[in-house]
Amino acid sequence: MVIILVGLDVFNCSHKTPVKSISPNSFNHHKHNNLTHMQKSSLYLTQKPLLKGLLCFLLILVTVKFGFQFPINAWFKWIGFFIFIIAILQLLHNSSIKYKKLYIWAILTIFIAHTSVLGGFYVAYGDTLDEMILFHALSNTNASESSEFISQNAIILFQVVSLSALLFWLTQRCLTIKSISKQTRNTLWAVMVITTLLHLNNTYRQQNPLFYWAKKVTNYQKQQQLLLQTSETLSKVKKTLPEWNASFDGRDNQIVILVFGESLNKSNMQIYGYKRETTPKLEALSHEDNMCVFTDVLSGAASTQPAIERILSTKTITNPNIREADVMMLAKSVGYKTYWITNQKDYYLYANFVSQADYVKQTNLSATGRSNSSLDENLLDPIEFAIHEQIKQPKFIVIHMIGQHPHYQLRYPEIFETFLGNDEVDTELERNGIFFWNRTQRKYYDNSIRYTDHLIGSMIEQLKNIPQPARLLFVSDHGQEVAHTKNYTGHAPNLVSGYQVPLLAWHNNKDHFNCSCSNLNKPDQTDILDWGLLTFLNINTPQKSPSNDIFNPKFQPRQRWLGNQKKPIE
């Protein structure tokens, strides 16, 4: 703030005293000695227009970073494009083009309006703009809601408008050089050419308001079209519900929780024999007779959307296009109240499954979805609400964690920074030629699993202390390669590590649920887990398939695949 005030005073002084009238020769020695330090600085800057422009540029960067609260990565991207804007504006300012002032004002208005909208989202929500939220709000608002929004956010709006005006004024002050040398002009042209070529890079191109908003509008239109198509499909599928003749034979007050982990490879879990103590709570629970640990389960896909869709519906790897009544529909049809509590943002899952739920709570409101640091502990309060809500019907609560989705170091609070130094796992990885970077990623990954273990343990503790019967099923959508077989971390659709997932079933001993322990070590794949889920929910239907039901003694292993039948697993 001090820098900005000093800069403003300098600019004001320089504005009052034109360059041509402040030559040192026009001041006598007595007057020069009587100048204040600030006036001397102003005098110096008016004779050094490039220095003045540089100071103005730095003040703009400070305004955007701290005024609009841009995170460091977004700030650097903004700076890269702002250099492009400044080069264009300065060249226009020193050109003889007709209506150049109009062009300068138009470019400035568009750019600063764009910056202000993005900055406003950072100030108000601490995150990037979400086109679904913005366009949905704009298309569904009215005068009363607008007035209410303005009154509730008056301080934020005043801050954004004030910063926008300051940014507009400062940018204009950067364009005070009326004549530039040929060398400076060539430099500006070079900068403009380079930054124009940088538009070939998508990340840079998205800093340009024209490309940015075109993409946002296109994305919104696609998402709306997807929602419409999915709604039509679901309407057709719901008409087939009577064919399932579903019935419920459980307790009227029972609670069933399905927890989806994210990118969790069971090989990194202590409960499955991993050398690091990543799951101490689940490890302790595994020794009780009400916890079932399935040891050889693969996901039905190596990415979230198809993996979860195949868990909840009749779609499988071998029959990916069959869309019949899904688990959510059947649960509602037999009397369950359904909940979907998520720390992710996925419009495809929303259209297909989340939109069916009676209660929806999304704790991750970021436009970047899984690229931000929204922690899974934010799920605990809405989970507690769902568990304790007083209703006279069974509850089916679906929880979607952000889990171990890259970037791993964003997935846990600092207190869970457990695996820091060298240990047996790190030594073994180094001996196998795994790079330091990937060994570090493995530590981050394992820290995040320790955090997930804590949260799953907390959910189970809540269920232990309630009077009604309760069950919890935990499964990850898919696995992850984290230097298990190669120097690589991330999704792995062509490696078994990309599909290795935990499957854990727990109940609170207040009903007579039997998870059929004879199946614990049998190979399974989650694209047929929907049949097991129906049993877990006490839903009966003539169409049930005992050979595909992991909780049924008649379960039979079948051929498993990597991806869509690309590679059979022996």
Coordinates of C-alpha atoms in Angstrom, one line a residue:
M1 CA 0.0 0.0 0.0
V2 CA 2.9 2.4 0.8
I3 CA 4.4 1.7 -2.6
I4 CA 1.1 2.4 -4.3
L5 CA 0.6 5.7 -2.4
V6 CA 4.1 6.8 -3.2
G7 CA 3.6 5.9 -6.8
L8 CA 0.3 7.8 -7.0
D9 CA 1.9 10.9 -5.5
V10 CA 4.8 10.7 -8.0
F11 CA 2.3 10.4 -10.9
N12 CA 0.3 13.3 -9.7
C13 CA 3.3 15.5 -9.3
S14 CA 4.6 14.5 -12.7
H15 CA 1.2 15.2 -14.2
K16 CA 1.1 18.7 -12.8
T17 CA 4.6 19.4 -14.1
P18 CA 5.1 18.6 -17.8
V19 CA 8.4 17.1 -18.9
K20 CA 9.3 20.1 -21.1
S21 CA 9.0 22.6 -18.3
I22 CA 11.1 20.9 -15.6
S23 CA 14.5 20.9 -17.1
P24 CA 17.1 21.3 -14.2
N25 CA 18.4 24.4 -15.9
S26 CA 15.1 26.1 -15.2
F27 CA 15.5 25.8 -11.5
N28 CA 18.0 27.9 -9.6
H29 CA 20.2 26.3 -6.9
H30 CA 18.1 27.8 -4.1
K31 CA 14.8 26.4 -5.3
H32 CA 16.4 23.0 -6.0
N33 CA 17.7 22.7 -2.5
N34 CA 14.2 23.5 -1.1
L35 CA 12.6 20.6 -3.0
T36 CA 11.3 17.8 -0.8
H37 CA 12.6 14.2 -1.3
M38 CA 9.3 13.3 -2.9
Q39 CA 9.4 16.3 -5.3
K40 CA 13.0 15.4 -6.3
S41 CA 11.8 11.8 -7.0
S42 CA 9.0 13.2 -9.1
L43 CA 11.4 15.5 -11.0
Y44 CA 13.7 12.6 -11.7
L45 CA 10.9 10.3 -12.9
T46 CA 9.5 12.9 -15.3
Q47 CA 12.9 13.0 -17.0
K48 CA 13.0 9.2 -17.1
P49 CA 9.7 8.0 -18.8
L50 CA 10.9 4.4 -19.1
L51 CA 11.6 4.2 -15.4
K52 CA 8.2 5.8 -14.7
G53 CA 6.5 3.2 -17.0
L54 CA 8.4 0.4 -15.1
L55 CA 7.3 1.7 -11.7
C56 CA 3.7 1.9 -13.0
F57 CA 3.9 -1.7 -14.3
L58 CA 5.1 -2.9 -10.9
L59 CA 2.3 -1.1 -9.2
I60 CA -0.2 -2.9 -11.5
L61 CA 1.3 -6.3 -10.6
V62 CA 1.0 -5.5 -6.9
T63 CA -2.6 -4.3 -7.3
V64 CA -3.6 -7.5 -9.1
K65 CA -1.7 -9.9 -6.8
F66 CA -2.8 -8.4 -3.4
G67 CA -6.0 -6.5 -4.4
F68 CA -7.7 -9.3 -6.3
Q69 CA -6.0 -12.0 -4.2
F70 CA -4.7 -13.9 -7.3
P71 CA -2.9 -17.1 -6.3
I72 CA 0.7 -17.2 -7.4
N73 CA 0.2 -19.5 -10.4
A74 CA -2.8 -17.6 -11.7
W75 CA -0.8 -14.3 -11.1
F76 CA 2.1 -15.4 -13.2
K77 CA -0.2 -16.5 -16.1
W78 CA -1.9 -13.1 -15.9
I79 CA 1.5 -11.3 -16.1
G80 CA 2.4 -13.3 -19.2
F81 CA -0.7 -12.1 -21.0
F82 CA -0.5 -8.5 -19.6
I83 CA 2.9 -8.1 -21.2
F84 CA 1.2 -8.9 -24.6
I85 CA -1.5 -6.3 -23.8
I86 CA 1.0 -3.6 -22.8
A87 CA 3.1 -4.2 -26.0
I88 CA 0.0 -3.7 -28.2
L89 CA -1.2 -0.7 -26.3
Q90 CA 2.1 1.1 -26.4
L91 CA 2.5 0.4 -30.1
L92 CA -1.0 1.8 -30.7
H93 CA -0.2 4.8 -28.5
N94 CA 2.8 5.7 -30.6
S95 CA 1.1 5.0 -33.9
S96 CA -0.7 7.3 -36.3
I97 CA -3.7 5.0 -36.7
K98 CA -7.1 6.7 -36.9
Y99 CA -9.3 6.2 -33.8
K100 CA -6.3 4.8 -31.9
K101 CA -7.7 6.2 -28.6
L102 CA -10.9 4.3 -29.2
Y103 CA -9.0 1.1 -29.9
I104 CA -6.9 1.6 -26.7
W105 CA -10.0 2.2 -24.6
A106 CA -11.8 -0.9 -26.1
I107 CA -8.8 -3.2 -25.4
L108 CA -8.4 -1.8 -21.9
T109 CA -12.1 -2.1 -21.1
I110 CA -12.3 -5.7 -22.2
F111 CA -9.1 -6.7 -20.5
I112 CA -9.8 -5.0 -17.2
A113 CA -13.4 -6.2 -17.2
H114 CA -12.1 -9.7 -17.6
T115 CA -9.5 -9.3 -14.9
S116 CA -12.1 -7.8 -12.6
V117 CA -14.5 -10.7 -13.0
L118 CA -11.8 -13.3 -12.3
G119 CA -10.5 -11.2 -9.5
G120 CA -14.0 -10.8 -8.1
F121 CA -14.3 -14.6 -7.9
Y122 CA -11.0 -14.9 -6.1
V123 CA -12.0 -12.2 -3.6
A124 CA -15.5 -13.6 -3.0
Y125 CA -14.9 -17.3 -3.2
G126 CA -11.1 -17.8 -3.1
D127 CA -11.1 -19.7 -6.4
T128 CA -11.5 -19.5 -10.1
L129 CA -14.6 -18.8 -12.0
D130 CA -17.1 -21.6 -12.6
E131 CA -19.1 -21.1 -15.8
M132 CA -22.0 -23.4 -14.7
I133 CA -22.4 -21.3 -11.5
L134 CA -22.0 -18.0 -13.3
F135 CA -24.3 -18.6 -16.4
H136 CA -26.9 -20.5 -14.4
A137 CA -27.1 -17.5 -11.9
L138 CA -27.3 -15.0 -14.7
S139 CA -30.0 -16.9 -16.6
N140 CA -32.1 -17.5 -13.5
T141 CA -31.8 -14.3 -11.5
N142 CA -34.4 -11.5 -11.1
A143 CA -34.4 -7.9 -9.8
S144 CA -35.1 -9.0 -6.2
E145 CA -32.3 -11.5 -6.2
S146 CA -29.9 -9.1 -7.8
S147 CA -30.7 -6.4 -5.2
E148 CA -30.2 -9.0 -2.4
F149 CA -26.8 -10.1 -3.9
I150 CA -25.6 -6.5 -4.2
S151 CA -26.6 -5.6 -0.6
Q152 CA -25.0 -8.8 0.8
N153 CA -21.8 -8.3 -1.2
A154 CA -21.5 -4.5 -1.2
I155 CA -18.0 -4.4 0.3
I156 CA -16.7 -6.9 -2.1
L157 CA -18.3 -5.2 -5.1
F158 CA -16.9 -1.8 -3.9
Q159 CA -13.4 -3.4 -3.6
V160 CA -13.6 -4.9 -7.1
V161 CA -14.9 -1.7 -8.7
S162 CA -12.3 0.4 -7.0
L163 CA -9.5 -1.9 -8.0
S164 CA -10.8 -1.9 -11.6
A165 CA -10.8 1.9 -11.7
L166 CA -7.3 1.9 -10.2
L167 CA -6.1 -0.7 -12.7
F168 CA -7.6 1.2 -15.6
W169 CA -5.8 4.4 -14.5
L170 CA -2.5 2.8 -13.8
T171 CA -2.5 1.0 -17.2
Q172 CA -3.1 4.3 -19.0
R173 CA -0.2 5.9 -17.0
C174 CA 2.0 3.2 -18.5
L175 CA 1.4 4.7 -21.9
T176 CA 2.9 8.2 -21.3
I177 CA 5.8 7.8 -23.6
K178 CA 4.8 9.9 -26.7
S179 CA 7.9 9.1 -28.8
I180 CA 9.9 6.0 -28.6
S181 CA 13.2 5.1 -30.3
K182 CA 13.4 2.7 -33.3
Q183 CA 15.1 0.2 -31.0
T184 CA 12.3 0.4 -28.4
R185 CA 9.7 0.0 -31.2
N186 CA 11.5 -3.1 -32.5
T187 CA 11.6 -4.5 -29.1
L188 CA 7.9 -4.0 -28.6
W189 CA 7.2 -5.7 -31.9
A190 CA 9.4 -8.6 -31.0
V191 CA 7.5 -9.0 -27.6
M192 CA 4.2 -8.8 -29.4
V193 CA 5.2 -11.4 -32.0
I194 CA 6.5 -13.8 -29.3
T195 CA 3.5 -13.4 -27.1
T196 CA 1.2 -13.9 -30.1
L197 CA 3.0 -17.1 -31.0
L198 CA 2.5 -18.2 -27.4
H199 CA -1.2 -18.3 -28.1
L200 CA -0.4 -21.7 -29.7
N201 CA -0.1 -22.9 -26.2
N202 CA -3.5 -23.6 -24.7
T203 CA -2.6 -22.5 -21.2
Y204 CA -1.4 -19.1 -22.4
R205 CA -4.3 -18.8 -24.9
Q206 CA -6.8 -19.1 -22.1
Q207 CA -5.5 -15.9 -20.5
N208 CA -6.9 -14.1 -23.5
P209 CA -10.4 -12.9 -22.7
L210 CA -11.6 -13.7 -26.2
F211 CA -10.5 -17.3 -26.1
Y212 CA -11.3 -17.7 -22.4
W213 CA -14.9 -16.6 -22.6
A214 CA -15.5 -18.4 -25.9
K215 CA -14.4 -21.6 -24.2
K216 CA -16.5 -21.0 -21.1
V217 CA -19.6 -20.4 -23.2
T218 CA -18.9 -23.5 -25.3
N219 CA -18.3 -25.6 -22.1
Y220 CA -21.5 -24.4 -20.7
Q221 CA -23.5 -25.2 -23.8
K222 CA -22.0 -28.7 -23.9
Q223 CA -22.8 -29.3 -20.3
Q224 CA -26.4 -28.1 -20.8
Q225 CA -26.7 -30.4 -23.8
L226 CA -25.3 -33.3 -21.8
L227 CA -27.7 -32.6 -18.9
L228 CA -30.6 -32.6 -21.4
Q229 CA -29.6 -35.8 -23.2
T230 CA -29.0 -37.5 -19.9
S231 CA -32.3 -36.4 -18.5
E232 CA -34.1 -37.8 -21.5
T233 CA -32.1 -41.1 -21.1
L234 CA -33.0 -41.3 -17.4
S235 CA -36.6 -40.7 -18.2
K236 CA -36.7 -43.7 -20.5
V237 CA -34.7 -45.9 -18.1
K238 CA -37.1 -45.1 -15.2
K239 CA -40.0 -46.4 -17.3
T240 CA -38.3 -49.9 -17.1
L241 CA -38.3 -49.9 -13.2
P242 CA -41.5 -52.0 -13.0
E243 CA -39.7 -54.7 -14.9
W244 CA -37.3 -55.1 -12.0
N245 CA -40.1 -55.7 -9.5
A246 CA -37.7 -54.6 -6.7
S247 CA -38.5 -55.1 -3.0
F248 CA -36.9 -54.2 0.3
D249 CA -36.3 -56.7 3.1
G250 CA -34.1 -54.7 5.4
R251 CA -34.8 -52.6 8.5
D252 CA -36.9 -49.4 8.1
N253 CA -34.3 -47.3 9.9
Q254 CA -31.1 -48.8 8.5
I255 CA -28.3 -46.7 7.1
V256 CA -26.1 -47.8 4.2
I257 CA -23.1 -45.7 3.3
L258 CA -21.1 -46.2 0.0
V259 CA -17.8 -44.4 0.0
F260 CA -16.0 -43.8 -3.2
G261 CA -12.2 -43.3 -2.8
E262 CA -10.3 -41.6 -5.6
S263 CA -7.1 -43.0 -7.3
L264 CA -6.3 -45.2 -4.3
N265 CA -4.1 -48.2 -5.1
K266 CA -4.6 -50.9 -2.4
S267 CA -0.9 -51.8 -2.7
N268 CA -0.1 -48.7 -0.6
M269 CA -2.4 -49.6 2.2
Q270 CA -1.1 -51.1 5.4
I271 CA -4.2 -53.2 5.7
Y272 CA -3.1 -55.0 2.5
G273 CA 0.5 -55.6 3.7
Y274 CA 2.2 -52.3 2.7
K275 CA 5.3 -51.6 4.8
R276 CA 4.4 -48.0 5.7
E277 CA 1.7 -47.5 8.4
T278 CA -0.7 -45.8 6.0
T279 CA -4.0 -47.3 7.4
P280 CA -3.6 -47.9 11.2
K281 CA -7.3 -47.3 11.9
L282 CA -8.5 -49.7 9.2
E283 CA -5.8 -52.2 10.2
A284 CA -7.2 -52.2 13.7
L285 CA -10.8 -52.6 12.4
S286 CA -9.8 -55.5 10.1
H287 CA -9.2 -57.7 13.2
E288 CA -12.9 -57.4 14.2
D289 CA -15.5 -59.8 12.9
N290 CA -17.6 -57.1 11.4
M291 CA -15.0 -56.0 8.8
C292 CA -14.6 -57.8 5.5
V293 CA -11.5 -57.1 3.5
F294 CA -11.6 -58.3 -0.1
T295 CA -8.0 -58.8 -1.3
D296 CA -8.1 -59.2 -5.1
V297 CA -10.3 -56.5 -6.6
L298 CA -9.7 -54.5 -9.8
S299 CA -11.7 -51.4 -10.9
G300 CA -13.9 -51.5 -14.0
A301 CA -12.0 -48.6 -15.6
A302 CA -8.8 -46.5 -15.0
S303 CA -10.7 -43.2 -14.8
T304 CA -13.5 -41.9 -12.6
Q305 CA -16.5 -41.5 -14.9
P306 CA -16.7 -44.9 -16.5
A307 CA -15.5 -46.6 -13.2
I308 CA -18.3 -45.2 -11.1
E309 CA -20.9 -45.5 -13.8
R310 CA -20.1 -49.2 -14.1
I311 CA -20.3 -49.6 -10.3
L312 CA -23.7 -48.0 -10.0
S313 CA -25.3 -49.3 -13.2
T314 CA -25.7 -52.4 -15.4
K315 CA -22.9 -51.2 -17.8
T316 CA -19.8 -53.4 -17.8
I317 CA -16.5 -53.7 -19.6
T318 CA -17.9 -56.2 -22.0
N319 CA -21.3 -54.4 -22.3
P320 CA -20.5 -50.7 -22.0
N321 CA -23.6 -49.4 -23.7
I322 CA -26.4 -51.2 -21.8
R323 CA -28.2 -48.7 -19.6
E324 CA -30.9 -50.1 -17.4
A325 CA -32.2 -49.1 -14.0
D326 CA -29.3 -48.2 -11.7
V327 CA -28.6 -48.6 -8.0
M328 CA -29.8 -45.1 -7.2
M329 CA -33.1 -45.6 -9.0
L330 CA -33.7 -49.0 -7.4
A331 CA -32.9 -47.7 -3.9
K332 CA -35.4 -44.9 -4.2
S333 CA -38.0 -47.2 -5.7
V334 CA -38.0 -49.4 -2.5
G335 CA -38.2 -46.4 -0.1
Y336 CA -34.6 -45.3 0.6
K337 CA -33.9 -41.6 1.1
T338 CA -30.8 -41.0 -1.0
Y339 CA -27.9 -38.7 -0.3
W340 CA -24.9 -37.7 -2.4
I341 CA -22.1 -35.9 -0.6
T342 CA -19.1 -35.1 -2.7
N343 CA -15.8 -33.3 -2.6
Q344 CA -15.5 -33.5 -6.4
K345 CA -17.0 -31.7 -9.3
D346 CA -18.1 -33.9 -12.2
Y347 CA -20.9 -32.8 -14.4
Y348 CA -21.2 -36.2 -16.1
L349 CA -21.7 -38.0 -12.8
Y350 CA -24.0 -35.2 -11.7
A351 CA -26.2 -35.6 -14.7
N352 CA -26.4 -39.4 -14.4
F353 CA -26.5 -40.1 -10.7
V354 CA -26.1 -37.1 -8.4
S355 CA -29.2 -35.4 -9.8
Q356 CA -31.3 -38.4 -8.7
A357 CA -30.4 -38.0 -5.0
D358 CA -32.9 -36.5 -2.6
Y359 CA -30.1 -34.6 -0.8
V360 CA -27.0 -33.2 -2.5
K361 CA -24.1 -31.5 -0.8
Q362 CA -21.0 -30.5 -2.8
T363 CA -18.1 -29.3 -0.6
N364 CA -15.7 -28.5 -3.4
L365 CA -17.0 -25.4 -5.1
S366 CA -13.8 -24.8 -7.1
A367 CA -14.0 -24.3 -10.8
T368 CA -10.8 -26.3 -11.0
G369 CA -12.4 -29.2 -9.3
R370 CA -9.7 -31.7 -8.5
S371 CA -6.8 -29.3 -9.0
N372 CA -7.4 -27.4 -5.8
S373 CA -6.8 -28.2 -2.2
S374 CA -10.4 -28.8 -0.9
L375 CA -9.9 -31.3 1.9
D376 CA -12.1 -34.4 2.4
E377 CA -12.6 -33.4 6.1
N378 CA -15.2 -31.0 4.7
L379 CA -17.4 -34.0 4.1
L380 CA -17.7 -34.9 7.7
D381 CA -20.3 -32.3 8.8
P382 CA -22.8 -33.1 6.0
I383 CA -22.2 -36.8 6.6
E384 CA -23.1 -36.3 10.3
F385 CA -26.2 -34.5 9.3
A386 CA -27.3 -37.3 6.9
I387 CA -26.6 -40.0 9.6
H388 CA -28.6 -38.2 12.3
E389 CA -31.4 -36.7 10.2
Q390 CA -34.7 -37.8 11.9
I391 CA -36.7 -39.6 9.2
K392 CA -38.8 -42.8 9.1
Q393 CA -37.2 -44.5 6.2
P394 CA -33.9 -46.2 5.4
K395 CA -31.0 -44.1 4.1
F396 CA -28.6 -44.6 1.3
I397 CA -25.7 -42.2 1.6
V398 CA -23.1 -42.0 -1.2
I399 CA -19.9 -40.2 -0.4
H400 CA -17.4 -39.2 -3.1
M401 CA -13.9 -38.3 -1.8
I402 CA -11.2 -36.5 -3.6
G403 CA -8.8 -38.9 -2.0
Q404 CA -5.5 -39.4 -3.7
H405 CA -6.2 -37.6 -6.9
P406 CA -3.1 -35.7 -8.1
H407 CA -1.6 -33.5 -6.8
Y408 CA -1.1 -35.7 -3.8
Q409 CA 0.4 -33.0 -1.6
L410 CA -2.8 -31.0 -1.8
R411 CA -4.9 -33.9 -0.4
Y412 CA -4.0 -33.7 3.3
P413 CA -3.4 -31.1 6.0
E414 CA 0.1 -30.5 7.3
I415 CA -0.5 -32.5 10.5
F416 CA -0.6 -35.7 8.3
E417 CA 2.8 -35.1 6.9
T418 CA 3.9 -38.5 8.3
F419 CA 6.4 -40.0 5.8
L420 CA 9.2 -37.5 5.5
G421 CA 12.7 -39.1 5.7
N422 CA 14.2 -42.2 4.2
D423 CA 12.7 -45.5 5.3
E424 CA 12.6 -49.1 4.1
V425 CA 10.1 -48.2 1.3
D426 CA 12.2 -45.3 0.1
T427 CA 15.4 -47.4 0.1
E428 CA 13.8 -50.1 -1.9
L429 CA 12.5 -47.6 -4.5
E430 CA 15.9 -46.1 -4.8
R431 CA 17.5 -49.5 -5.2
N432 CA 15.0 -50.2 -8.0
G433 CA 16.1 -47.0 -9.9
I434 CA 13.1 -44.8 -9.0
F435 CA 14.0 -41.1 -9.4
F436 CA 14.0 -38.8 -6.4
W437 CA 11.0 -36.9 -7.8
N438 CA 8.8 -40.1 -7.9
R439 CA 10.0 -41.2 -4.5
T440 CA 8.9 -37.9 -3.1
Q441 CA 5.5 -38.3 -4.9
R442 CA 5.2 -41.7 -3.3
K443 CA 5.6 -40.1 0.2
Y444 CA 3.0 -37.5 -0.6
Y445 CA 0.7 -40.2 -1.9
D446 CA 1.1 -42.3 1.3
N447 CA 0.5 -39.2 3.5
S448 CA -2.8 -38.7 1.7
I449 CA -3.7 -42.3 2.4
R450 CA -3.0 -41.9 6.0
Y451 CA -5.4 -39.0 6.0
T452 CA -8.1 -41.0 4.2
D453 CA -7.7 -43.7 6.8
H454 CA -8.3 -41.2 9.5
L455 CA -11.5 -40.0 7.8
I456 CA -12.9 -43.5 7.1
G457 CA -12.2 -44.3 10.7
S458 CA -14.1 -41.2 11.8
M459 CA -17.1 -42.2 9.7
I460 CA -17.1 -45.7 11.2
E461 CA -16.8 -44.3 14.7
Q462 CA -20.0 -42.3 14.1
L463 CA -21.8 -45.4 12.9
K464 CA -20.7 -47.4 16.0
N465 CA -22.5 -44.9 18.3
I466 CA -25.9 -44.9 16.7
P467 CA -28.8 -47.2 17.7
Q468 CA -29.9 -48.2 14.2
P469 CA -28.2 -50.8 12.0
A470 CA -25.6 -49.4 9.7
R471 CA -23.2 -50.6 7.0
L472 CA -20.4 -49.0 5.1
L473 CA -18.8 -50.1 1.9
F474 CA -15.5 -48.5 0.8
V475 CA -14.1 -48.8 -2.7
S476 CA -11.9 -46.7 -4.8
D477 CA -13.0 -45.7 -8.3
H478 CA -9.7 -46.8 -9.8
G479 CA -6.0 -47.3 -8.9
Q480 CA -2.9 -45.3 -9.6
E481 CA 0.7 -45.9 -10.7
V482 CA 3.0 -44.3 -8.1
A483 CA 6.4 -45.7 -9.1
H484 CA 5.2 -49.3 -8.5
T485 CA 6.5 -50.6 -11.7
K486 CA 8.2 -47.7 -13.5
N487 CA 9.4 -44.1 -13.1
Y488 CA 6.0 -42.6 -13.4
T489 CA 3.2 -41.3 -11.2
G490 CA -0.4 -40.8 -12.3
H491 CA -3.3 -42.6 -14.1
A492 CA -2.2 -45.9 -15.7
P493 CA -4.9 -47.4 -18.1
N494 CA -2.4 -49.9 -19.5
L495 CA -1.0 -51.1 -16.1
V496 CA -2.5 -53.3 -13.5
S497 CA -1.6 -50.7 -10.9
G498 CA -4.1 -48.4 -12.5
Y499 CA -6.9 -50.8 -11.5
Q500 CA -5.9 -52.2 -8.1
V501 CA -8.4 -51.0 -5.6
P502 CA -9.5 -51.7 -2.0
L503 CA -12.9 -53.1 -1.3
L504 CA -13.9 -53.1 2.4
A505 CA -17.3 -53.8 4.0
W506 CA -18.1 -53.0 7.6
H507 CA -21.3 -53.2 9.7
N508 CA -22.1 -52.3 13.2
N509 CA -23.4 -55.7 14.4
K510 CA -27.0 -54.4 14.8
D511 CA -28.4 -56.6 12.0
H512 CA -27.6 -60.0 10.6
F513 CA -25.6 -59.0 7.5
N514 CA -23.2 -61.6 6.2
C515 CA -20.6 -60.6 3.6
S516 CA -19.8 -64.2 2.7
C517 CA -16.2 -64.5 3.8
S518 CA -15.7 -67.4 1.4
N519 CA -15.3 -64.7 -1.3
L520 CA -12.7 -62.5 0.4
N521 CA -9.8 -63.8 -1.7
K522 CA -11.6 -64.4 -5.0
P523 CA -10.7 -62.2 -7.9
D524 CA -13.3 -59.6 -8.8
Q525 CA -13.8 -56.5 -10.8
T526 CA -16.0 -53.5 -9.8
D527 CA -17.9 -53.2 -13.1
I528 CA -20.2 -55.9 -11.6
L529 CA -20.3 -54.5 -8.1
D530 CA -23.8 -53.2 -8.6
W531 CA -25.1 -56.7 -8.0
G532 CA -23.3 -56.8 -4.6
L533 CA -24.6 -53.3 -3.8
L534 CA -28.2 -54.5 -4.2
T535 CA -27.5 -57.2 -1.6
F536 CA -25.8 -54.6 0.6
L537 CA -28.9 -52.5 0.4
N538 CA -31.3 -55.4 1.1
I539 CA -32.9 -54.9 -2.4
N540 CA -34.3 -58.0 -4.0
T541 CA -35.3 -58.4 -7.6
P542 CA -35.9 -61.4 -9.9
Q543 CA -33.2 -60.0 -12.2
K544 CA -30.4 -60.4 -9.5
S545 CA -27.3 -62.3 -10.6
P546 CA -25.9 -64.4 -7.7
S547 CA -22.8 -65.4 -9.7
N548 CA -21.9 -61.6 -10.0
D549 CA -22.7 -60.8 -6.4
I550 CA -19.6 -60.5 -4.3
F551 CA -21.7 -61.0 -1.1
N552 CA -23.4 -64.1 -2.3
P553 CA -21.9 -67.6 -1.7
K554 CA -22.7 -68.5 -5.3
F555 CA -20.3 -65.7 -6.6
Q556 CA -18.1 -67.0 -9.4
P557 CA -14.9 -65.2 -10.7
R558 CA -14.8 -64.3 -14.3
Q559 CA -12.4 -63.0 -16.9
R560 CA -11.0 -59.6 -15.9
W561 CA -9.8 -56.9 -18.2
L562 CA -7.6 -53.8 -18.4
G563 CA -9.7 -51.1 -20.0
N564 CA -12.4 -51.9 -22.5
Q565 CA -11.3 -55.5 -23.3
K566 CA -8.0 -54.2 -24.5
K567 CA -6.0 -56.7 -22.4
P568 CA -7.2 -59.7 -20.5
I569 CA -5.7 -60.3 -17.1
E570 CA -4.5 -63.9 -16.5

